[in-house]
PDB file of C-alpha atoms in Angstrom:
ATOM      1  CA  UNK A  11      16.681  -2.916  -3.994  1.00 45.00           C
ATOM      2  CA  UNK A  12      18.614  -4.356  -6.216  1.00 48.00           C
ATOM      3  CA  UNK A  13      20.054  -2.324  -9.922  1.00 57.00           C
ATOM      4  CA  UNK A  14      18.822  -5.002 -11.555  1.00 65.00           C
ATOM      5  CA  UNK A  15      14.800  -6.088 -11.979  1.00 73.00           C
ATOM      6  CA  UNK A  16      13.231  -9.355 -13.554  1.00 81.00           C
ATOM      7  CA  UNK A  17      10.591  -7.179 -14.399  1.00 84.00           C
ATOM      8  CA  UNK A  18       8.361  -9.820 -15.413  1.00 82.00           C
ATOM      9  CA  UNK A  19       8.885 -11.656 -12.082  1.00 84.00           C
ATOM     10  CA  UNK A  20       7.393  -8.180 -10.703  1.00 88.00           C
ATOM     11  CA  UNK A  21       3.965  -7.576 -12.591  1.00 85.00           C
ATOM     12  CA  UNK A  22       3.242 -11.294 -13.032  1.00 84.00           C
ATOM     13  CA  UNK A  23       3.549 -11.435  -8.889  1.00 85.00           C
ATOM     14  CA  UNK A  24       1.499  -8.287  -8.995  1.00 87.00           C
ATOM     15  CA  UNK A  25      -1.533  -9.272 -10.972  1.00 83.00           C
ATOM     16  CA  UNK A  26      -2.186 -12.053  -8.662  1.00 78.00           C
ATOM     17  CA  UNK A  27      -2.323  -9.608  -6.011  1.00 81.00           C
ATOM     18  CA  UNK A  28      -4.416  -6.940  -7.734  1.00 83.00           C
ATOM     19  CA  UNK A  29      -7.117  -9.156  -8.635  1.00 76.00           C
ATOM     20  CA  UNK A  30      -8.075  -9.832  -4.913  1.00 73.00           C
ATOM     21  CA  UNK A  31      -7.464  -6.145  -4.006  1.00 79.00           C
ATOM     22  CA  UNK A  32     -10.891  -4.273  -2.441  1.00 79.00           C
ATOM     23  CA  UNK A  33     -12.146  -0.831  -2.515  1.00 82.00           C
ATOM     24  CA  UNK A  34     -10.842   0.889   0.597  1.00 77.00           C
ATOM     25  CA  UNK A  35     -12.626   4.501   1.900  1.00 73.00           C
ATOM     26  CA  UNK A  36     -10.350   7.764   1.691  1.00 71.00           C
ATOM     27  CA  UNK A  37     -11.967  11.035   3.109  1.00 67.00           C
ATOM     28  CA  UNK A  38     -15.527  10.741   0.995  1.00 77.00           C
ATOM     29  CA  UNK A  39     -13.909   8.602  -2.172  1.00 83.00           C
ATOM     30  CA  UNK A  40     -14.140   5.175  -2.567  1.00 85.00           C
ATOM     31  CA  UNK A  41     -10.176   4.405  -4.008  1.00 86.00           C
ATOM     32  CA  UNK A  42      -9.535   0.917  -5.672  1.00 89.00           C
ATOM     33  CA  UNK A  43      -6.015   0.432  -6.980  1.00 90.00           C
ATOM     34  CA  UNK A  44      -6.111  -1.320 -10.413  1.00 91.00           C
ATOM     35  CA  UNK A  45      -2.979  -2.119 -12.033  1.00 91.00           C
ATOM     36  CA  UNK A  46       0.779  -1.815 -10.744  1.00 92.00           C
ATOM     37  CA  UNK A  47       3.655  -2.367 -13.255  1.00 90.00           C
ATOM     38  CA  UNK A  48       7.215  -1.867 -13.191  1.00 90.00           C
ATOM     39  CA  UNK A  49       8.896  -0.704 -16.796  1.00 87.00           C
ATOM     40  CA  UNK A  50      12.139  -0.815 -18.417  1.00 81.00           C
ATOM     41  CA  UNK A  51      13.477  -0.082 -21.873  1.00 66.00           C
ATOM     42  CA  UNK A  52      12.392  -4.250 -22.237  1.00 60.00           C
ATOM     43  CA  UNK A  53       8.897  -3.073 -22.745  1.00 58.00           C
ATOM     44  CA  UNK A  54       8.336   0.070 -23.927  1.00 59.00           C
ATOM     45  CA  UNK A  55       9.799   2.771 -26.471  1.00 63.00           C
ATOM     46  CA  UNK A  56       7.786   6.054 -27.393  1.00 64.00           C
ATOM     47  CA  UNK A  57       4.357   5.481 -26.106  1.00 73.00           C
ATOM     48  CA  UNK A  58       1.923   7.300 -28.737  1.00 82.00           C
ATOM     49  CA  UNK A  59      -1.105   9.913 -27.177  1.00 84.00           C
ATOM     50  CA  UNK A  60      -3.439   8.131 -25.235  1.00 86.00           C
ATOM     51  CA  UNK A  61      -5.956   8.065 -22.400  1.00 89.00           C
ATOM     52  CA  UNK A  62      -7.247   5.378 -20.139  1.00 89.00           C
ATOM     53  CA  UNK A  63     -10.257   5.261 -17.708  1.00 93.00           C
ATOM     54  CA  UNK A  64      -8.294   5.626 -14.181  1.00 94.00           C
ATOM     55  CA  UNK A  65      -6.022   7.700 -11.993  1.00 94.00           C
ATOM     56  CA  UNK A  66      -2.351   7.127 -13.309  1.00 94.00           C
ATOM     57  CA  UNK A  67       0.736   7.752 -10.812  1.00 94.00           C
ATOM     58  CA  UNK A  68       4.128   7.806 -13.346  1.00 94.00           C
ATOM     59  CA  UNK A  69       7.481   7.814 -10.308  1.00 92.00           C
ATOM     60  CA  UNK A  70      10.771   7.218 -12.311  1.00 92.00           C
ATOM     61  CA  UNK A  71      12.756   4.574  -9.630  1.00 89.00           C
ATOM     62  CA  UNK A  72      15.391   5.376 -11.804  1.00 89.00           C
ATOM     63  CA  UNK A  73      16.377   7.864 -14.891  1.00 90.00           C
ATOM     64  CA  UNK A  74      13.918  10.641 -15.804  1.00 91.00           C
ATOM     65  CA  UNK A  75      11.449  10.351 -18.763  1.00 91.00           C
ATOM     66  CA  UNK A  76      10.018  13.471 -20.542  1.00 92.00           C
ATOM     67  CA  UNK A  77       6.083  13.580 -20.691  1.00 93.00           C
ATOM     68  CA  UNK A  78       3.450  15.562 -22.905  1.00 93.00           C
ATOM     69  CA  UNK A  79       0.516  16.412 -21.202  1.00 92.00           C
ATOM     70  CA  UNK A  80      -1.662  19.344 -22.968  1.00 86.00           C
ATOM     71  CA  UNK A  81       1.167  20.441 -25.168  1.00 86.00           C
ATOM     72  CA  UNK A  82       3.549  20.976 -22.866  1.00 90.00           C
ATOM     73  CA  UNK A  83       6.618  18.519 -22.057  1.00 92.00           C
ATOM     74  CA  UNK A  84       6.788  17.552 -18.472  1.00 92.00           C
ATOM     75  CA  UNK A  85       9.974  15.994 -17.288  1.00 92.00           C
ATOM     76  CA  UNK A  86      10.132  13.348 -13.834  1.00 92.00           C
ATOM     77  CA  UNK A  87      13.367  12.215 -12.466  1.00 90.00           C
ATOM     78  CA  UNK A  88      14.247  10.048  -9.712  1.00 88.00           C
ATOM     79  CA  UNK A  89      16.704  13.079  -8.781  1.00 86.00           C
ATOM     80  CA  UNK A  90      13.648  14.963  -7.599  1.00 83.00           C
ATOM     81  CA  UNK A  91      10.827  13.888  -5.629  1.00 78.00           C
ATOM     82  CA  UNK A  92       8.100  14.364  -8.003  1.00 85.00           C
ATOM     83  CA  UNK A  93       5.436  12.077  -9.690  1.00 90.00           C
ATOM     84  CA  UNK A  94       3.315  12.533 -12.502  1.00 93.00           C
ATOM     85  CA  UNK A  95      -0.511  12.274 -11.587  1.00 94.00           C
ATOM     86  CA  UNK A  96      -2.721  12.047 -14.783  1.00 94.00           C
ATOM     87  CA  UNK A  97      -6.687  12.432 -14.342  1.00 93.00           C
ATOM     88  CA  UNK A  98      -8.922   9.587 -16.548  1.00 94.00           C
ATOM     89  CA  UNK A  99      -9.121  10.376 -20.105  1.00 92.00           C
ATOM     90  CA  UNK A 100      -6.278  13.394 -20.614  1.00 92.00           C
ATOM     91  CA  UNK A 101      -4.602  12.720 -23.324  1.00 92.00           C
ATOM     92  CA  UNK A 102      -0.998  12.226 -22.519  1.00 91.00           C
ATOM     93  CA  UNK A 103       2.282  10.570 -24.362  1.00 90.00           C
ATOM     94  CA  UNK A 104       5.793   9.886 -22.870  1.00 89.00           C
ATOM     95  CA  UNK A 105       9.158   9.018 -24.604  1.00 87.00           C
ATOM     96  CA  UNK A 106      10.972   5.987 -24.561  1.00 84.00           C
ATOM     97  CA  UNK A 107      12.059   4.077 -21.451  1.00 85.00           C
ATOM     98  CA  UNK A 108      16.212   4.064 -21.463  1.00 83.00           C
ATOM     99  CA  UNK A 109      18.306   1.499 -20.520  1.00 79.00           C
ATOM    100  CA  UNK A 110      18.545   1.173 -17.027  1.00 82.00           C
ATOM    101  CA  UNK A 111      15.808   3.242 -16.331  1.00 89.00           C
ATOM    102  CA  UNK A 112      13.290   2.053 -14.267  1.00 89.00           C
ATOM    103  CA  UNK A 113       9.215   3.782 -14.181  1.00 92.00           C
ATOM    104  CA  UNK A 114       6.540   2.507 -12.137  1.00 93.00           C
ATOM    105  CA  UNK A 115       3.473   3.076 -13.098  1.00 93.00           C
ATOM    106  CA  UNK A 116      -0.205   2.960 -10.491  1.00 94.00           C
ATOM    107  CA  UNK A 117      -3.425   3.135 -12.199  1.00 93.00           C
ATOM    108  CA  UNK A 118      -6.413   3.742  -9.671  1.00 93.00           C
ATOM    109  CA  UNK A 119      -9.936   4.974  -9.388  1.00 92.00           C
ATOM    110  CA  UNK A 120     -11.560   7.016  -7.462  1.00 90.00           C
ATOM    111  CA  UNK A 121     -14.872   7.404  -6.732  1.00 91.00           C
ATOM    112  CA  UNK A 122     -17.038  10.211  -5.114  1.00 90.00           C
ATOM    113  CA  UNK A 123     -19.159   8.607  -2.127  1.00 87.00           C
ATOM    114  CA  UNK A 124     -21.398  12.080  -1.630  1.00 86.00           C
ATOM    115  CA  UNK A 125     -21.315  15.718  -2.495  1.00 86.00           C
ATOM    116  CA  UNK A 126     -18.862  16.440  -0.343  1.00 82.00           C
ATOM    117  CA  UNK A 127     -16.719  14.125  -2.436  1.00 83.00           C
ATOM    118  CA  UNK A 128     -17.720  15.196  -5.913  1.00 88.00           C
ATOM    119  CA  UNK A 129     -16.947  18.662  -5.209  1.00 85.00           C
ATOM    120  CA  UNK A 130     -13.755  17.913  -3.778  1.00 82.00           C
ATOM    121  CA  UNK A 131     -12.836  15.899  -7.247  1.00 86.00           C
ATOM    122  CA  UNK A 132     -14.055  19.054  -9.291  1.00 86.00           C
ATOM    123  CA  UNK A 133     -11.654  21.783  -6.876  1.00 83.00           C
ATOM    124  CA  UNK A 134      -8.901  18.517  -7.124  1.00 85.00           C
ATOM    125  CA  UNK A 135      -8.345  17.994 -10.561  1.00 89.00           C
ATOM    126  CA  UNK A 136      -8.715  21.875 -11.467  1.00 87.00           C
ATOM    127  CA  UNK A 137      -5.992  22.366  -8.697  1.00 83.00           C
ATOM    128  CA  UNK A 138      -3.748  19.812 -10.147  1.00 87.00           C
ATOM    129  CA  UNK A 139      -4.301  20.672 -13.895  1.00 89.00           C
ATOM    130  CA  UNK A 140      -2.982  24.379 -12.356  1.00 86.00           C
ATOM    131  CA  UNK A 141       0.244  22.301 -11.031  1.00 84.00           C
ATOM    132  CA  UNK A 142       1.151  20.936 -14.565  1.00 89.00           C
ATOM    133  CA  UNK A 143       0.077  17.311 -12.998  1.00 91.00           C
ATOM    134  CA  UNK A 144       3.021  17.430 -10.786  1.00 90.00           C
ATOM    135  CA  UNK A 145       3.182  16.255  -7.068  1.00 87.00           C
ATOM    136  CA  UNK A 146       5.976  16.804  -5.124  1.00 82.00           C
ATOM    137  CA  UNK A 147       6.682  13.399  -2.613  1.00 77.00           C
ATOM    138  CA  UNK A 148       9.448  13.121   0.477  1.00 66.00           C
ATOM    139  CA  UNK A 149       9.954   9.542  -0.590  1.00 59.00           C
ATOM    140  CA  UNK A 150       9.838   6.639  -2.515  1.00 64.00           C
ATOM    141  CA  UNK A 151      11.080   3.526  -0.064  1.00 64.00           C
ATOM    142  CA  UNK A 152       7.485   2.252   0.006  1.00 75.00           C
ATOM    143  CA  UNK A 153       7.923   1.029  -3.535  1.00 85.00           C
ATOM    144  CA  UNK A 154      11.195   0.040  -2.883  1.00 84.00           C
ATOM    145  CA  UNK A 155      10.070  -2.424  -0.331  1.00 83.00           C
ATOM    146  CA  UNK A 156       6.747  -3.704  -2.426  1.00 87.00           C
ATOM    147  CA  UNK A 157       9.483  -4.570  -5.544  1.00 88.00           C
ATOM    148  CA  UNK A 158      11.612  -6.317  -3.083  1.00 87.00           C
ATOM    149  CA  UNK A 159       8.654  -7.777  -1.738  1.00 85.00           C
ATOM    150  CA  UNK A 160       7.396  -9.246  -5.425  1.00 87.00           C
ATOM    151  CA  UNK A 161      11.251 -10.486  -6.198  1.00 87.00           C
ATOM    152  CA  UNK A 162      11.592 -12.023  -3.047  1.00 85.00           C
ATOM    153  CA  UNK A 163       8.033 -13.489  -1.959  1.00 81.00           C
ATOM    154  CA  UNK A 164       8.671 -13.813   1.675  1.00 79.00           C
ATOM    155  CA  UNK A 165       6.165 -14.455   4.003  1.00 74.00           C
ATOM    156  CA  UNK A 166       2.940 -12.942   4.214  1.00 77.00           C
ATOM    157  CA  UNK A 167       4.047 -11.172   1.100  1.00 82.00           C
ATOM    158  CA  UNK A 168       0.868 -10.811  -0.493  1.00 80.00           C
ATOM    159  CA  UNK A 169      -0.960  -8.950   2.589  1.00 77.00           C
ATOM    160  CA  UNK A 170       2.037  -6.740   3.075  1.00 80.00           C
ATOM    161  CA  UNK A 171       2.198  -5.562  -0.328  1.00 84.00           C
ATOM    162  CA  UNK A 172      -2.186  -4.816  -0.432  1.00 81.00           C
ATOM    163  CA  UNK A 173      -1.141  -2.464   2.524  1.00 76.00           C
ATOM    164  CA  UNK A 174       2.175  -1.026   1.366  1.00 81.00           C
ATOM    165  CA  UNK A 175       0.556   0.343  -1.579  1.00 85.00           C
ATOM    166  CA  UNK A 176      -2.750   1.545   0.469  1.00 79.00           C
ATOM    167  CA  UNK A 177      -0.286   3.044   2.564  1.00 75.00           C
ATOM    168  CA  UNK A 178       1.418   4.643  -0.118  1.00 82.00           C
ATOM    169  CA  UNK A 179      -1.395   6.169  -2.110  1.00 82.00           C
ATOM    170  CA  UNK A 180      -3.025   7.246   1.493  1.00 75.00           C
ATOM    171  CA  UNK A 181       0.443   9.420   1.889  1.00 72.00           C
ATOM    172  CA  UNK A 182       0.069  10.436  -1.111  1.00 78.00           C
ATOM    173  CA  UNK A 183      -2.755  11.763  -0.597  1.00 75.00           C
ATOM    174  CA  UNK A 184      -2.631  13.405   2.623  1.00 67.00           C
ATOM    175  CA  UNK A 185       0.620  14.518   1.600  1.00 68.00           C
ATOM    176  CA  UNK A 186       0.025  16.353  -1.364  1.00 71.00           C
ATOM    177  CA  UNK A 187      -4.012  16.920  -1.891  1.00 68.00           C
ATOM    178  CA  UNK A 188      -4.524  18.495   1.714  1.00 60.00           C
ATOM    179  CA  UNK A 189      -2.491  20.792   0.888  1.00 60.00           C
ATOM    180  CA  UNK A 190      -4.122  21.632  -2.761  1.00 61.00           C
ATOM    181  CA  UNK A 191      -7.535  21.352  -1.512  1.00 59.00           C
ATOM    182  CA  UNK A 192      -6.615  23.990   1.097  1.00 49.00           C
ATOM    183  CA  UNK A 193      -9.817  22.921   3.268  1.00 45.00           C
ATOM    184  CA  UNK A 194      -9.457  22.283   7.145  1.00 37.00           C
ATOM    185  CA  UNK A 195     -12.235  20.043   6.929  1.00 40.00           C
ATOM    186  CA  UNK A 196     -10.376  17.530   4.250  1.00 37.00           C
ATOM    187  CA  UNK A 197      -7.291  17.790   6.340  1.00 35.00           C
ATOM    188  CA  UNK A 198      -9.507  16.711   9.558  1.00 38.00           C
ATOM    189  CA  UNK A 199     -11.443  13.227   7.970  1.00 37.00           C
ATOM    190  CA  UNK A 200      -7.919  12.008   6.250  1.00 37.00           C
ATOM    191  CA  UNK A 201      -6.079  12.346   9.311  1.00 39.00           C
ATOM    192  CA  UNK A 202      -8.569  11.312  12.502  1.00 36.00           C
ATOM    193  CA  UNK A 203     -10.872   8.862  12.948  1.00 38.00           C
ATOM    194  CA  UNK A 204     -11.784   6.116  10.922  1.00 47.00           C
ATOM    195  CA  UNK A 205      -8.538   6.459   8.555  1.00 68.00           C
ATOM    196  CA  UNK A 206      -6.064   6.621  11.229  1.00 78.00           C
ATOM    197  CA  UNK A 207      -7.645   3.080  12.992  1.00 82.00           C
ATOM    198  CA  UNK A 208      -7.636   1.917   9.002  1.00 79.00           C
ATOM    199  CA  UNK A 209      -3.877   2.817   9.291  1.00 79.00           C
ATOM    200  CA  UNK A 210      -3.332   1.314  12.193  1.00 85.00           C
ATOM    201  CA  UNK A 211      -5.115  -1.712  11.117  1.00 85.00           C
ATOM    202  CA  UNK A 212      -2.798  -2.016   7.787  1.00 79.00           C
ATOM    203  CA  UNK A 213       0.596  -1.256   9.477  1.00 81.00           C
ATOM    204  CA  UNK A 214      -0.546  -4.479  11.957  1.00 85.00           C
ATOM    205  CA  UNK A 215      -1.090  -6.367   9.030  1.00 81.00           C
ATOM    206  CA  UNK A 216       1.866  -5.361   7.191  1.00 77.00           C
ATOM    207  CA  UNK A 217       4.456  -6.288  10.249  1.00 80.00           C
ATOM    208  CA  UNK A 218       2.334  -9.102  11.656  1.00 82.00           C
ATOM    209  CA  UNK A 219       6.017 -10.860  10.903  1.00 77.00           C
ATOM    210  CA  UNK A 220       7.946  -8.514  13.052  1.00 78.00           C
ATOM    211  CA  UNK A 221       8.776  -7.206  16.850  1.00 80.00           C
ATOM    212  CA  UNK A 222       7.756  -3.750  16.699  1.00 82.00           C
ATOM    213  CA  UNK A 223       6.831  -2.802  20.219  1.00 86.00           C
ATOM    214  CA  UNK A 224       3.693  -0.171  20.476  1.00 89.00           C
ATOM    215  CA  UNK A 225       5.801   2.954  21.424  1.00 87.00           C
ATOM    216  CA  UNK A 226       7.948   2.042  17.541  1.00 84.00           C
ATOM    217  CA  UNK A 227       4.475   2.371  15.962  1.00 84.00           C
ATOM    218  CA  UNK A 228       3.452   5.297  17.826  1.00 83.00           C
ATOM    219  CA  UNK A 229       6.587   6.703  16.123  1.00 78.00           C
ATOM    220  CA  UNK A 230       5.928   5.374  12.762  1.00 76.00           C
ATOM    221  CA  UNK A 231       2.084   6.798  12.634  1.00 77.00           C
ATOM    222  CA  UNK A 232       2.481   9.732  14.612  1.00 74.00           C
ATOM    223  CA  UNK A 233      -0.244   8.814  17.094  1.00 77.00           C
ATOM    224  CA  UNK A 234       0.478   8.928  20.843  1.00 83.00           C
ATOM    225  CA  UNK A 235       0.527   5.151  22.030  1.00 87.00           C
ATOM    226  CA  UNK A 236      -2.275   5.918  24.013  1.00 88.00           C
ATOM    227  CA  UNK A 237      -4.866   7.435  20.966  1.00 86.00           C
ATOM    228  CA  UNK A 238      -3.678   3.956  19.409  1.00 89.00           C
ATOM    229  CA  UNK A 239      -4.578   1.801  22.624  1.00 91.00           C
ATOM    230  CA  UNK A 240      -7.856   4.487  22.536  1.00 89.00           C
ATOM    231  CA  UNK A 241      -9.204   3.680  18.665  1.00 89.00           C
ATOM    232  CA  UNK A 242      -8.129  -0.096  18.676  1.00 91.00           C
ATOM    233  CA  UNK A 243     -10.140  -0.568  22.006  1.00 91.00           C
ATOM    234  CA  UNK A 244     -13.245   1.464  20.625  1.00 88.00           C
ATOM    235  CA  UNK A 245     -13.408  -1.036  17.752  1.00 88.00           C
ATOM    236  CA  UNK A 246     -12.088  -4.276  18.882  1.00 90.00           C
ATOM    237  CA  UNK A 247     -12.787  -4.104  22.186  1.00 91.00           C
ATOM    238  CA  UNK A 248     -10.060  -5.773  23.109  1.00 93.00           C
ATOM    239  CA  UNK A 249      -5.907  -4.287  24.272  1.00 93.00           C
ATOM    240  CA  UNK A 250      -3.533  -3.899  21.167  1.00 93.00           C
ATOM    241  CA  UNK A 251      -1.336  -6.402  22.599  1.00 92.00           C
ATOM    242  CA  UNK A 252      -4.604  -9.109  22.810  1.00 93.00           C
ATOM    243  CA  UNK A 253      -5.261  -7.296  19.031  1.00 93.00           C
ATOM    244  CA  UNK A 254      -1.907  -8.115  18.016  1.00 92.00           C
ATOM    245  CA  UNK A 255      -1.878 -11.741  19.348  1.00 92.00           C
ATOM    246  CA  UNK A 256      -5.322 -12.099  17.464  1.00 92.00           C
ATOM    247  CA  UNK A 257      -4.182 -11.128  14.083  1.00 90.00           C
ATOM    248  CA  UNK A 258      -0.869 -13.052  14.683  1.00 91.00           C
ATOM    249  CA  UNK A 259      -3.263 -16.696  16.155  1.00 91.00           C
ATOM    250  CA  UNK A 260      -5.246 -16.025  12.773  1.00 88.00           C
ATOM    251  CA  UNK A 261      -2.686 -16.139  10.465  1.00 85.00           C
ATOM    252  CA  UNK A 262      -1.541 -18.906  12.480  1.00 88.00           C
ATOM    253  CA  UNK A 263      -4.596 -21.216  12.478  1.00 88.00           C
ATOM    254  CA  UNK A 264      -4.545 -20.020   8.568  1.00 81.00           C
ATOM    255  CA  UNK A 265      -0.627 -21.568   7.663  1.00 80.00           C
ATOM    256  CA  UNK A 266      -1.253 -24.665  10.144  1.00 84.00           C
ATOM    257  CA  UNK A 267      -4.046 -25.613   7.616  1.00 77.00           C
ATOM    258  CA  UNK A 268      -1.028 -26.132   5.022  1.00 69.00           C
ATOM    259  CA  UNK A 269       0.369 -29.411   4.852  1.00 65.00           C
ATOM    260  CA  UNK A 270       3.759 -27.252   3.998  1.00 60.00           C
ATOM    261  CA  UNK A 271       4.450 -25.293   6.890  1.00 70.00           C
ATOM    262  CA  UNK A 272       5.902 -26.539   9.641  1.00 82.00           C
ATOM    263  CA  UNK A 273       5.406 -25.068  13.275  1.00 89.00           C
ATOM    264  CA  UNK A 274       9.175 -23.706  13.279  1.00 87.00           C
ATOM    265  CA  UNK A 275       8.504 -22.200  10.229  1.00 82.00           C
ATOM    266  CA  UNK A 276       5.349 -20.695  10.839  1.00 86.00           C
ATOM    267  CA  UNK A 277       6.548 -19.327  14.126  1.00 87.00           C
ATOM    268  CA  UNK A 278       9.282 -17.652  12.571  1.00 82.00           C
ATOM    269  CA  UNK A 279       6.901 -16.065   9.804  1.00 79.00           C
ATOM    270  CA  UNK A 280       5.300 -14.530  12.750  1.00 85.00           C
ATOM    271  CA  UNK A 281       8.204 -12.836  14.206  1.00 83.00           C
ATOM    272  CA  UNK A 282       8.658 -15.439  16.994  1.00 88.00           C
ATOM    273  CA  UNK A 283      12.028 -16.810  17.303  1.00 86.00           C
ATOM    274  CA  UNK A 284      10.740 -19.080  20.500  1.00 91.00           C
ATOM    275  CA  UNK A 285       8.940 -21.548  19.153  1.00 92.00           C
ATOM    276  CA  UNK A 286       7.776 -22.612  22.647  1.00 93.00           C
ATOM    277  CA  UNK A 287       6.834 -19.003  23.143  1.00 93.00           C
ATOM    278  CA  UNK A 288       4.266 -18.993  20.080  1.00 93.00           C
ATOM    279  CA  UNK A 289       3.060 -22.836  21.004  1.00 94.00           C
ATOM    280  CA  UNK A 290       2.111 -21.555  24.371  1.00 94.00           C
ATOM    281  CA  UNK A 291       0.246 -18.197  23.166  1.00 94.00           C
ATOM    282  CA  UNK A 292      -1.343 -20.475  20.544  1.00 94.00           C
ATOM    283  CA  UNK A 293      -2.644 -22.610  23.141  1.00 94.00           C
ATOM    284  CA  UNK A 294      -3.617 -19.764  25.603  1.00 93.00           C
ATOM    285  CA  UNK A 295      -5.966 -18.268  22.283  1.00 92.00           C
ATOM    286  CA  UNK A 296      -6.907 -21.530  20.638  1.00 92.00           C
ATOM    287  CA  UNK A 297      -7.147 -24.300  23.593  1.00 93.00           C
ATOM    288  CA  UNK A 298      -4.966 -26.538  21.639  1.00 94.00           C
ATOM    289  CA  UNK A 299      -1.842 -26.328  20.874  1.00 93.00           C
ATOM    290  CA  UNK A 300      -0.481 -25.429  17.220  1.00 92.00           C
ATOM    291  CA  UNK A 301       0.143 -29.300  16.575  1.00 91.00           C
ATOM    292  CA  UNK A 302      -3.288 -30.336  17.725  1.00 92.00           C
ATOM    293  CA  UNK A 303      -4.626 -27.482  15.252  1.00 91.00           C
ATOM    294  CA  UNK A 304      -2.602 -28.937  12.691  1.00 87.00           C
ATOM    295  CA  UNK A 305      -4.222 -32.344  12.955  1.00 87.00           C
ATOM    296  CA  UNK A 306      -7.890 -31.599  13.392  1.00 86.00           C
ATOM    297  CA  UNK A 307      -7.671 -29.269  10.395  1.00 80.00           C
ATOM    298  CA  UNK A 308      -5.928 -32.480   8.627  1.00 72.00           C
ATOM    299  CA  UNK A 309      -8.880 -34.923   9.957  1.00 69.00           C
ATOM    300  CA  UNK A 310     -11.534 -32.403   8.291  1.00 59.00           C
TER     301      UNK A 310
END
């Protein structure tokens, strides 16, 4: 990432994705992310005590900012891998953004979907209030890469970035909360079933655009390649490689519909440097090939 952000360039790219994002299921909460911004010293000075109705993740990119949270001053740097999570309506203020210094700020909600889940909010946010708010991370490239993603605008950027930061927030969670919830039961329904076919599902999405073989995300989930061939063919009923060529023809049928995008291009998009390649597969899942596609959608 580059030193230097056209912060504006970031949020205004951001609200246009935010406004289409959807509730997504973690362990029994309902999570919906509701506002991503990137500061600098451009936009803020000494925000005054406040509250606000969501979730709020504070990660200093760059510098270290001084909060104060229930009297007591709480300090994140991008020297040490900790955020700043603030419950809904704690009163909180921070100082002033310096120059250079770069904060990113994710407000969320998160909603209890039984009793399971409301009583896992309660031990939560006592556990948390106990840790001073902080949350130790191992990383923050996924941020990274949805900032680059806003500056830049390549393609499929808006997809990528709705799962980079559902990826994000899920590590976050399973990351840090497991462990503060202490229960063997929370560990088990973040990390099997449904939510590791839901990460599967968004990591497809996310690299529709590149050649990652099965065994490279094996290695990037942490599933065998054979529990992911397992829980995509339970769904879908289909292989992961048909899966993958489904998701990829989709897309496909989606950008031929543009009078702007040209085969090569869209080909490329996809991760598919053979352009014959990707008008044969087309043809092999659609019965026409890409061109035809292109001019039936035009005739309609």
């Amino acid at each position: 990432m580059n030193d230097y952000l056209d912060v504006t360039r970031v949020n205004d790219c951001m609200l246009n994705v935010m406004s289409s994002m959807m509730p997504w299921r973690l362990s029994d909460w309902d999570i919906q992310i509701k506002r991503f911004n990137v500061y600098s010293d451009e936009f803020w000075g000494n925000l005054m005590e406040h509250t606000h109705p969501f979730f709020e993740l504070a990660i200093m990119l760059k510098g270290g900012i001084e909060y104060t949270i229930e009297n007591r001053k709480i300090r994140i740097d991008s020297k040490n891998p900790v955020v700043l999570l603030t419950p809904p309506q704690l009163l909180h203020d921070r100082a002033a953004i310096k120059k250079d210094d770069t904060l990113v700020i994710i407000q969320f909600s998160l909603t209890p979907r039984n009793q399971n889940g409301t009583g896992d909010m309660e031990k939560m946010l006592t556990e948390i209030s106990a840790h001073h708010y902080q949350l130790n991370i191992s990383k923050y490239s996924n941020l990274r890469r949805i900032i680059d993603l806003c500056l830049n605008n390549p393609p499929l950027w808006k997809e990528r970035i709705d799962c980079e930061l559902q990826l994000y927030l899920m590590n976050i969670f399973s990351e840090c909360m497991v462990p503060i919830l202490q229960k063997k039961r929370q560990l088990s329904t973040l990390q099997l079933g449904g939510n590791w076919l839901e990460r599967i599902e968004r990591l497809i999405d996310m690299t529709l655009d590149s050649k990652i073989s099965l065994n490279e995300y094996s290695a990037k989930l942490g599933l065998s390649a054979r529990q992911i061939e397992r829980l995509i063919k339970q769904r879908h009923k289909i292989s992961f490689s048909h899966y993958l060529r489904k998701k990829r023809m989709n897309v496909a049928k989606n950008l031929l519909s543009s009078p702007f995008s040209s085969i090569k291009s869209i080909a490329n998009s996809l991760g598919y440097d053979d352009v014959s390649h990707f008008c044969r597969l087309f043809r092999e899942s659609e019965g026409m090939t890409p061109g035809e596609f292109a001019r039936l959608m035009k005739k309609d």
